[in-house]
Coordinates of N, CA and C in Angstrom, one line a residue:
G1 N 16.2 -6.8 3.1 CA 15.1 -7.4 3.7 C 14.4 -6.2 4.6
L2 N 13.4 -6.7 5.4 CA 12.7 -5.6 6.3 C 12.5 -7.0 7.7
P3 N 13.2 -6.7 8.7 CA 13.0 -7.8 9.7 C 11.8 -7.9 10.1
G4 N 11.4 -9.0 10.3 CA 10.4 -9.4 10.8 C 8.9 -9.0 10.2
A5 N 9.1 -8.5 8.7 CA 7.7 -8.5 7.6 C 7.0 -9.6 7.6
H6 N 6.1 -9.6 7.1 CA 5.2 -10.9 7.1 C 4.4 -10.9 5.6
P7 N 4.2 -11.8 5.1 CA 3.5 -11.6 3.7 C 2.4 -11.3 3.8
F8 N 1.9 -10.2 2.8 CA 0.9 -9.2 2.4 C 0.7 -8.3 3.6
E9 N 1.6 -7.9 4.3 CA 1.6 -7.0 5.2 C 1.6 -5.6 4.5
T10 N 0.8 -4.3 4.9 CA 1.0 -3.5 4.6 C 2.2 -2.4 4.9
L11 N 2.5 -1.7 4.2 CA 3.7 -0.9 3.7 C 3.3 0.4 4.0
I12 N 4.2 1.4 4.7 CA 4.0 2.8 4.6 C 5.5 3.2 4.2
F13 N 5.4 3.9 3.1 CA 7.0 4.8 2.6 C 6.9 5.9 3.1
E14 N 8.2 6.7 3.2 CA 8.2 7.8 3.9 C 7.6 8.8 2.9
D15 N 7.1 8.7 1.7 CA 6.5 10.0 1.3 C 4.9 9.6 1.3
G16 N 4.7 8.5 1.9 CA 3.2 8.5 2.3 C 2.3 7.7 1.3
Q17 N 3.2 6.9 0.1 CA 2.7 5.8 -0.5 C 2.3 4.6 0.3
I18 N 1.6 3.6 -0.4 CA 1.2 2.5 0.2 C 1.6 1.4 -0.4
G19 N 2.0 0.5 0.1 CA 2.5 -0.7 -0.3 C 2.3 -2.0 0.1
Q20 N 2.4 -3.4 -0.3 CA 2.2 -4.9 0.4 C 3.3 -5.5 -0.2
V21 N 3.6 -6.2 1.2 CA 4.8 -7.1 0.7 C 4.2 -8.1 -0.1
F22 N 5.0 -8.5 -1.1 CA 4.7 -9.4 -2.3 C 5.5 -10.7 -2.1
D23 N 6.9 -10.4 -1.7 CA 7.5 -11.8 -1.7 C 8.7 -11.4 -0.9
L24 N 9.3 -12.3 0.1 CA 10.2 -12.2 0.9 C 11.1 -13.3 0.9
D25 N 12.5 -12.8 1.1 CA 13.5 -13.9 1.0 C 14.6 -13.3 2.3
N26 N 15.7 -13.8 2.6 CA 16.4 -13.6 3.7 C 17.3 -12.2 3.5
D27 N 17.4 -11.9 2.4 CA 18.3 -10.3 2.0 C 17.3 -9.2 1.6
Y28 N 16.3 -9.8 0.8 CA 15.5 -8.9 0.4 C 13.8 -9.1 0.3
L29 N 13.4 -8.1 0.2 CA 11.7 -7.9 0.1 C 11.3 -7.2 -1.2
R30 N 10.3 -7.9 -1.7 CA 9.6 -7.2 -2.9 C 8.3 -6.7 -2.3
A31 N 8.0 -5.4 -2.8 CA 6.5 -5.1 -2.4 C 5.8 -4.4 -3.4
L32 N 4.5 -4.6 -3.5 CA 3.7 -4.0 -4.4 C 3.2 -2.7 -3.9
V33 N 3.7 -1.6 -5.1 CA 3.2 0.0 -4.5 C 2.2 0.0 -5.2
F34 N 1.0 1.1 -4.6 CA -0.1 1.2 -5.0 C -0.2 2.7 -5.6
S35 N 0.8 2.7 -6.4 CA 1.0 4.1 -6.9 C 1.6 4.3 -8.5
A36 N 1.3 5.3 -9.1 CA 1.9 5.3 -10.3 C 3.6 5.9 -10.3
E37 N 3.6 6.7 -8.8 CA 4.7 7.4 -8.8 C 5.8 6.3 -8.4
P38 N 7.1 6.4 -8.7 CA 8.0 5.4 -8.3 C 8.3 5.5 -6.7
I39 N 9.0 4.4 -6.2 CA 9.8 4.6 -5.1 C 11.2 5.0 -5.1
A40 N 11.8 5.9 -4.5 CA 13.3 6.1 -4.8 C 13.8 5.1 -4.0
L41 N 14.9 4.7 -4.4 CA 16.0 3.5 -3.8 C 16.4 4.3 -2.6
G42 N 16.5 3.7 -1.6 CA 16.8 3.8 -0.2 C 15.8 4.7 0.5
S43 N 14.5 4.7 -0.1 CA 13.6 5.2 0.8 C 13.1 4.7 2.2
K44 N 12.8 5.1 3.1 CA 12.6 4.7 4.1 C 11.0 4.0 4.1
V45 N 10.9 2.7 4.9 CA 9.4 2.3 5.1 C 9.3 1.7 6.2
T46 N 8.0 1.8 6.8 CA 7.2 1.4 7.9 C 6.5 0.2 7.9
R47 N 6.6 -0.6 8.6 CA 5.7 -1.9 8.7 C 4.5 -1.5 9.5
T48 N 3.2 -2.0 9.5 CA 2.2 -1.8 10.0 C 1.6 -2.9 10.9
N49 N 2.2 -4.2 10.4 CA 1.7 -5.4 11.2 C 0.6 -6.1 10.7
S50 N -0.1 -5.2 9.9 CA -1.5 -5.6 9.3 C -1.6 -5.4 8.2
P51 N -2.5 -6.4 7.5 CA -2.7 -6.6 6.0 C -3.4 -5.4 5.5
L52 N -3.5 -5.4 4.3 CA -4.3 -4.0 3.8 C -5.6 -4.3 4.1
T53 N -6.4 -3.3 4.2 CA -7.8 -3.3 4.4 C -8.4 -2.2 3.6
I54 N -9.7 -2.6 3.1 CA -10.6 -1.9 2.3 C -11.9 -1.5 3.2
P55 N -12.1 -0.2 3.3 CA -13.2 0.2 4.0 C -14.6 -0.3 3.3
V56 N -15.7 -0.6 3.7 CA -16.9 -0.9 2.9 C -18.0 -0.9 3.7
G57 N -19.0 -0.5 3.3 CA -20.3 0.0 4.0 C -21.4 0.8 3.4
D58 N -22.6 1.4 3.9 CA -23.4 1.9 3.0 C -22.8 3.4 2.2
S59 N -21.7 3.9 3.1 CA -21.1 5.1 2.7 C -20.8 5.1 1.2
M60 N -20.3 3.8 1.0 CA -19.2 3.3 -0.2 C -20.4 3.1 -1.3
L61 N -21.5 3.2 -1.4 CA -22.5 2.6 -2.4 C -22.7 3.5 -3.4
G62 N -22.3 3.1 -4.5 CA -22.2 3.8 -5.6 C -21.0 4.9 -6.0
M63 N -20.3 4.6 -5.0 CA -19.1 5.4 -5.6 C -18.2 4.7 -6.3
T64 N -16.8 5.6 -6.8 CA -16.0 5.1 -7.8 C -14.9 5.1 -6.8
V65 N -14.1 3.9 -6.7 CA -12.8 4.0 -5.9 C -11.9 3.5 -6.5
D66 N -10.6 3.8 -5.9 CA -9.4 3.5 -6.8 C -9.0 2.1 -5.7
S67 N -7.7 1.6 -6.1 CA -7.0 0.0 -5.6 C -7.3 0.3 -4.4
L68 N -7.1 1.1 -3.5 CA -6.8 1.2 -2.2 C -8.4 1.2 -1.5
G69 N -9.6 1.5 -2.2 CA -11.0 1.8 -1.9 C -11.0 3.1 -1.2
R70 N -10.2 4.2 -2.0 CA -10.5 5.6 -1.5 C -11.4 6.1 -2.5
P71 N -12.3 6.9 -2.0 CA -13.3 7.3 -2.8 C -12.8 8.4 -3.8
L72 N -13.2 8.3 -5.5 CA -12.7 9.4 -6.1 C -13.8 10.0 -6.5
K73 N -13.5 11.5 -7.2 CA -14.5 12.3 -7.9 C -13.9 13.1 -8.8
Y74 N -14.3 12.6 -10.1 CA -13.6 13.3 -11.6 C -11.8 12.9 -11.2
G75 N -11.9 11.1 -11.2 CA -10.7 10.7 -11.1 C -9.6 11.5 -10.2
Q76 N -9.9 12.2 -9.0 CA -9.3 12.5 -8.2 C -9.7 11.9 -6.9
V77 N -8.6 11.3 -5.9 CA -9.1 10.9 -4.7 C -9.7 12.1 -3.6
M78 N -10.7 11.8 -3.3 CA -11.4 12.7 -2.4 C -11.0 12.6 -1.2
T79 N -10.5 14.1 -0.4 CA -10.1 14.0 0.9 C -11.0 14.7 1.9

């Protein structure tokens, strides 16, 4: 498990991928990972103490976004 984790809490894995607590048990945690890339067994994970948030506002009007609300251009996340 991940001590102190809460349902729907956002997680950040050591490779920068983002996930969300999906299921909690005494001995383990299941996370929904928002990436096509697999997470390696034994990867370190950091709790954020906050739920997943998606930015909204006038700057997002007309934009195509991925599942995390990041703007896309030609299928790639804009930086």
